[in-house]
Amino acid sequence: MKPTQTELCPLCGGTNQCALAAATEPAAPCWCFSATVSKAALASLPVEQINRACLCPRCATGLESSLARGE
């Protein structure tokens, strides 16, 4: 089954592993509830995706942008 748009990270296009987007239960906890999200990752979101799309764990922690810069 192909992931829906809500299941894709808006920065890298990979699956975001969001428990809420793929919820089988209405109040399923998600990995992001206890994660620290990189301010740089949030700042790089397209305006139309803010509060509408979930980042994947790699992009949320800033790992994806660090790898792109060669760090």
mmCIF file with all atom_site columns, N, CA, C and O in Angstrom, residues 45-69:
data_model
loop_
_atom_site.group_PDB
_atom_site.id
_atom_site.type_symbol
_atom_site.label_atom_id
_atom_site.label_alt_id
_atom_site.label_comp_id
_atom_site.label_asym_id
_atom_site.label_entity_id
_atom_site.label_seq_id
_atom_site.pdbx_PDB_ins_code
_atom_site.Cartn_x
_atom_site.Cartn_y
_atom_site.Cartn_z
_atom_site.occupancy
_atom_site.B_iso_or_equiv
_atom_site.pdbx_formal_charge
_atom_site.auth_seq_id
_atom_site.auth_comp_id
_atom_site.auth_asym_id
_atom_site.auth_atom_id
_atom_site.pdbx_PDB_model_num
ATOM 1   N N  . LEU A 1 45 ? 10.483 24.110 6.643  1.00 0.00 ? 45 LEU A N  1
ATOM 2   C CA . LEU A 1 45 ? 9.206  23.622 6.125  1.00 0.00 ? 45 LEU A CA 1
ATOM 3   C C  . LEU A 1 45 ? 8.567  24.657 5.200  1.00 0.00 ? 45 LEU A C  1
ATOM 4   O O  . LEU A 1 45 ? 8.577  25.850 5.501  1.00 0.00 ? 45 LEU A O  1
ATOM 5   N N  . PRO A 1 46 ? 7.987  24.211 4.091  1.00 0.00 ? 46 PRO A N  1
ATOM 6   C CA . PRO A 1 46 ? 7.229  25.145 3.265  1.00 0.00 ? 46 PRO A CA 1
ATOM 7   C C  . PRO A 1 46 ? 6.045  25.676 4.078  1.00 0.00 ? 46 PRO A C  1
ATOM 8   O O  . PRO A 1 46 ? 5.458  24.941 4.877  1.00 0.00 ? 46 PRO A O  1
ATOM 9   N N  . VAL A 1 47 ? 5.693  26.929 3.906  1.00 0.00 ? 47 VAL A N  1
ATOM 10  C CA . VAL A 1 47 ? 4.637  27.579 4.683  1.00 0.00 ? 47 VAL A CA 1
ATOM 11  C C  . VAL A 1 47 ? 3.339  26.765 4.668  1.00 0.00 ? 47 VAL A C  1
ATOM 12  O O  . VAL A 1 47 ? 2.685  26.607 5.689  1.00 0.00 ? 47 VAL A O  1
ATOM 13  N N  . GLU A 1 48 ? 2.979  26.224 3.513  1.00 0.00 ? 48 GLU A N  1
ATOM 14  C CA . GLU A 1 48 ? 1.722  25.486 3.402  1.00 0.00 ? 48 GLU A CA 1
ATOM 15  C C  . GLU A 1 48 ? 1.735  24.146 4.152  1.00 0.00 ? 48 GLU A C  1
ATOM 16  O O  . GLU A 1 48 ? 0.695  23.535 4.347  1.00 0.00 ? 48 GLU A O  1
ATOM 17  N N  . GLN A 1 49 ? 2.908  23.702 4.609  1.00 0.00 ? 49 GLN A N  1
ATOM 18  C CA . GLN A 1 49 ? 3.012  22.446 5.344  1.00 0.00 ? 49 GLN A CA 1
ATOM 19  C C  . GLN A 1 49 ? 3.045  22.630 6.866  1.00 0.00 ? 49 GLN A C  1
ATOM 20  O O  . GLN A 1 49 ? 2.908  21.663 7.607  1.00 0.00 ? 49 GLN A O  1
ATOM 21  N N  . ILE A 1 50 ? 3.198  23.861 7.343  1.00 0.00 ? 50 ILE A N  1
ATOM 22  C CA . ILE A 1 50 ? 3.268  24.109 8.782  1.00 0.00 ? 50 ILE A CA 1
ATOM 23  C C  . ILE A 1 50 ? 1.937  23.725 9.428  1.00 0.00 ? 50 ILE A C  1
ATOM 24  O O  . ILE A 1 50 ? 0.875  24.134 8.968  1.00 0.00 ? 50 ILE A O  1
ATOM 25  N N  . ASN A 1 51 ? 2.026  22.920 10.484 1.00 0.00 ? 51 ASN A N  1
ATOM 26  C CA . ASN A 1 51 ? 0.858  22.396 11.203 1.00 0.00 ? 51 ASN A CA 1
ATOM 27  C C  . ASN A 1 51 ? -0.048 21.527 10.347 1.00 0.00 ? 51 ASN A C  1
ATOM 28  O O  . ASN A 1 51 ? -1.211 21.319 10.678 1.00 0.00 ? 51 ASN A O  1
ATOM 29  N N  . ARG A 1 52 ? 0.459  21.017 9.231  1.00 0.00 ? 52 ARG A N  1
ATOM 30  C CA . ARG A 1 52 ? -0.330 20.156 8.354  1.00 0.00 ? 52 ARG A CA 1
ATOM 31  C C  . ARG A 1 52 ? 0.391  18.865 7.992  1.00 0.00 ? 52 ARG A C  1
ATOM 32  O O  . ARG A 1 52 ? -0.236 17.930 7.510  1.00 0.00 ? 52 ARG A O  1
ATOM 33  N N  . ALA A 1 53 ? 1.701  18.812 8.181  1.00 0.00 ? 53 ALA A N  1
ATOM 34  C CA . ALA A 1 53 ? 2.471  17.631 7.811  1.00 0.00 ? 53 ALA A CA 1
ATOM 35  C C  . ALA A 1 53 ? 3.471  17.308 8.911  1.00 0.00 ? 53 ALA A C  1
ATOM 36  O O  . ALA A 1 53 ? 3.955  18.208 9.603  1.00 0.00 ? 53 ALA A O  1
ATOM 37  N N  . CYS A 1 54 ? 3.754  16.032 9.075  1.00 0.00 ? 54 CYS A N  1
ATOM 38  C CA . CYS A 1 54 ? 4.682  15.585 10.112 1.00 0.00 ? 54 CYS A CA 1
ATOM 39  C C  . CYS A 1 54 ? 6.046  15.246 9.524  1.00 0.00 ? 54 CYS A C  1
ATOM 40  O O  . CYS A 1 54 ? 6.135  14.593 8.481  1.00 0.00 ? 54 CYS A O  1
ATOM 41  N N  . LEU A 1 55 ? 7.078  15.692 10.193 1.00 0.00 ? 55 LEU A N  1
ATOM 42  C CA . LEU A 1 55 ? 8.438  15.351 9.798  1.00 0.00 ? 55 LEU A CA 1
ATOM 43  C C  . LEU A 1 55 ? 8.738  13.904 10.188 1.00 0.00 ? 55 LEU A C  1
ATOM 44  O O  . LEU A 1 55 ? 8.139  13.366 11.107 1.00 0.00 ? 55 LEU A O  1
ATOM 45  N N  . CYS A 1 56 ? 9.699  13.292 9.515  1.00 0.00 ? 56 CYS A N  1
ATOM 46  C CA . CYS A 1 56 ? 10.169 11.973 9.927  1.00 0.00 ? 56 CYS A CA 1
ATOM 47  C C  . CYS A 1 56 ? 11.167 12.173 11.077 1.00 0.00 ? 56 CYS A C  1
ATOM 48  O O  . CYS A 1 56 ? 11.678 13.286 11.282 1.00 0.00 ? 56 CYS A O  1
ATOM 49  N N  . PRO A 1 57 ? 11.458 11.130 11.852 1.00 0.00 ? 57 PRO A N  1
ATOM 50  C CA . PRO A 1 57 ? 12.391 11.281 12.970 1.00 0.00 ? 57 PRO A CA 1
ATOM 51  C C  . PRO A 1 57 ? 13.755 11.827 12.546 1.00 0.00 ? 57 PRO A C  1
ATOM 52  O O  . PRO A 1 57 ? 14.337 12.662 13.234 1.00 0.00 ? 57 PRO A O  1
ATOM 53  N N  . ARG A 1 58 ? 14.252 11.405 11.403 1.00 0.00 ? 58 ARG A N  1
ATOM 54  C CA . ARG A 1 58 ? 15.576 11.847 10.928 1.00 0.00 ? 58 ARG A CA 1
ATOM 55  C C  . ARG A 1 58 ? 15.590 13.348 10.637 1.00 0.00 ? 58 ARG A C  1
ATOM 56  O O  . ARG A 1 58 ? 16.479 14.069 11.073 1.00 0.00 ? 58 ARG A O  1
ATOM 57  N N  . CYS A 1 59 ? 14.593 13.831 9.917  1.00 0.00 ? 59 CYS A N  1
ATOM 58  C CA . CYS A 1 59 ? 14.523 15.265 9.603  1.00 0.00 ? 59 CYS A CA 1
ATOM 59  C C  . CYS A 1 59 ? 14.203 16.089 10.847 1.00 0.00 ? 59 CYS A C  1
ATOM 60  O O  . CYS A 1 59 ? 14.735 17.185 11.021 1.00 0.00 ? 59 CYS A O  1
ATOM 61  N N  . ALA A 1 60 ? 13.345 15.571 11.710 1.00 0.00 ? 60 ALA A N  1
ATOM 62  C CA . ALA A 1 60 ? 12.952 16.304 12.915 1.00 0.00 ? 60 ALA A CA 1
ATOM 63  C C  . ALA A 1 60 ? 14.141 16.585 13.827 1.00 0.00 ? 60 ALA A C  1
ATOM 64  O O  . ALA A 1 60 ? 14.226 17.651 14.434 1.00 0.00 ? 60 ALA A O  1
ATOM 65  N N  . THR A 1 61 ? 15.062 15.647 13.893 1.00 0.00 ? 61 THR A N  1
ATOM 66  C CA . THR A 1 61 ? 16.226 15.846 14.753 1.00 0.00 ? 61 THR A CA 1
ATOM 67  C C  . THR A 1 61 ? 17.340 16.615 14.050 1.00 0.00 ? 61 THR A C  1
ATOM 68  O O  . THR A 1 61 ? 18.343 16.953 14.664 1.00 0.00 ? 61 THR A O  1
ATOM 69  N N  . GLY A 1 62 ? 17.150 16.905 12.771 1.00 0.00 ? 62 GLY A N  1
ATOM 70  C CA . GLY A 1 62 ? 18.145 17.656 12.028 1.00 0.00 ? 62 GLY A CA 1
ATOM 71  C C  . GLY A 1 62 ? 19.195 16.787 11.378 1.00 0.00 ? 62 GLY A C  1
ATOM 72  O O  . GLY A 1 62 ? 20.119 17.295 10.762 1.00 0.00 ? 62 GLY A O  1
ATOM 73  N N  . LEU A 1 63 ? 19.079 15.476 11.486 1.00 0.00 ? 63 LEU A N  1
ATOM 74  C CA . LEU A 1 63 ? 20.075 14.584 10.896 1.00 0.00 ? 63 LEU A CA 1
ATOM 75  C C  . LEU A 1 63 ? 20.102 14.675 9.383  1.00 0.00 ? 63 LEU A C  1
ATOM 76  O O  . LEU A 1 63 ? 21.166 14.652 8.783  1.00 0.00 ? 63 LEU A O  1
ATOM 77  N N  . GLU A 1 64 ? 18.951 14.780 8.755  1.00 0.00 ? 64 GLU A N  1
ATOM 78  C CA . GLU A 1 64 ? 18.896 14.819 7.295  1.00 0.00 ? 64 GLU A CA 1
ATOM 79  C C  . GLU A 1 64 ? 19.625 16.039 6.759  1.00 0.00 ? 64 GLU A C  1
ATOM 80  O O  . GLU A 1 64 ? 20.415 15.951 5.844  1.00 0.00 ? 64 GLU A O  1
ATOM 81  N N  . SER A 1 65 ? 19.417 17.212 7.356  1.00 0.00 ? 65 SER A N  1
ATOM 82  C CA . SER A 1 65 ? 20.086 18.422 6.874  1.00 0.00 ? 65 SER A CA 1
ATOM 83  C C  . SER A 1 65 ? 21.587 18.378 7.195  1.00 0.00 ? 65 SER A C  1
ATOM 84  O O  . SER A 1 65 ? 22.398 18.876 6.434  1.00 0.00 ? 65 SER A O  1
ATOM 85  N N  . SER A 1 66 ? 21.957 17.748 8.305  1.00 0.00 ? 66 SER A N  1
ATOM 86  C CA . SER A 1 66 ? 23.374 17.608 8.644  1.00 0.00 ? 66 SER A CA 1
ATOM 87  C C  . SER A 1 66 ? 24.092 16.731 7.634  1.00 0.00 ? 66 SER A C  1
ATOM 88  O O  . SER A 1 66 ? 25.207 17.025 7.222  1.00 0.00 ? 66 SER A O  1
ATOM 89  N N  . LEU A 1 67 ? 23.437 15.661 7.207  1.00 0.00 ? 67 LEU A N  1
ATOM 90  C CA . LEU A 1 67 ? 24.031 14.769 6.220  1.00 0.00 ? 67 LEU A CA 1
ATOM 91  C C  . LEU A 1 67 ? 24.162 15.483 4.865  1.00 0.00 ? 67 LEU A C  1
ATOM 92  O O  . LEU A 1 67 ? 25.165 15.299 4.169  1.00 0.00 ? 67 LEU A O  1
ATOM 93  N N  . ALA A 1 68 ? 23.183 16.291 4.509  1.00 0.00 ? 68 ALA A N  1
ATOM 94  C CA . ALA A 1 68 ? 23.228 17.014 3.232  1.00 0.00 ? 68 ALA A CA 1
ATOM 95  C C  . ALA A 1 68 ? 24.379 18.016 3.223  1.00 0.00 ? 68 ALA A C  1
ATOM 96  O O  . ALA A 1 68 ? 24.967 18.271 2.174  1.00 0.00 ? 68 ALA A O  1
ATOM 97  N N  . ARG A 1 69 ? 24.740 18.560 4.398  1.00 0.00 ? 69 ARG A N  1
ATOM 98  C CA . ARG A 1 69 ? 25.845 19.511 4.484  1.00 0.00 ? 69 ARG A CA 1
ATOM 99  C C  . ARG A 1 69 ? 27.184 18.815 4.637  1.00 0.00 ? 69 ARG A C  1
ATOM 100 O O  . ARG A 1 69 ? 28.222 19.464 4.678  1.00 0.00 ? 69 ARG A O  1
#
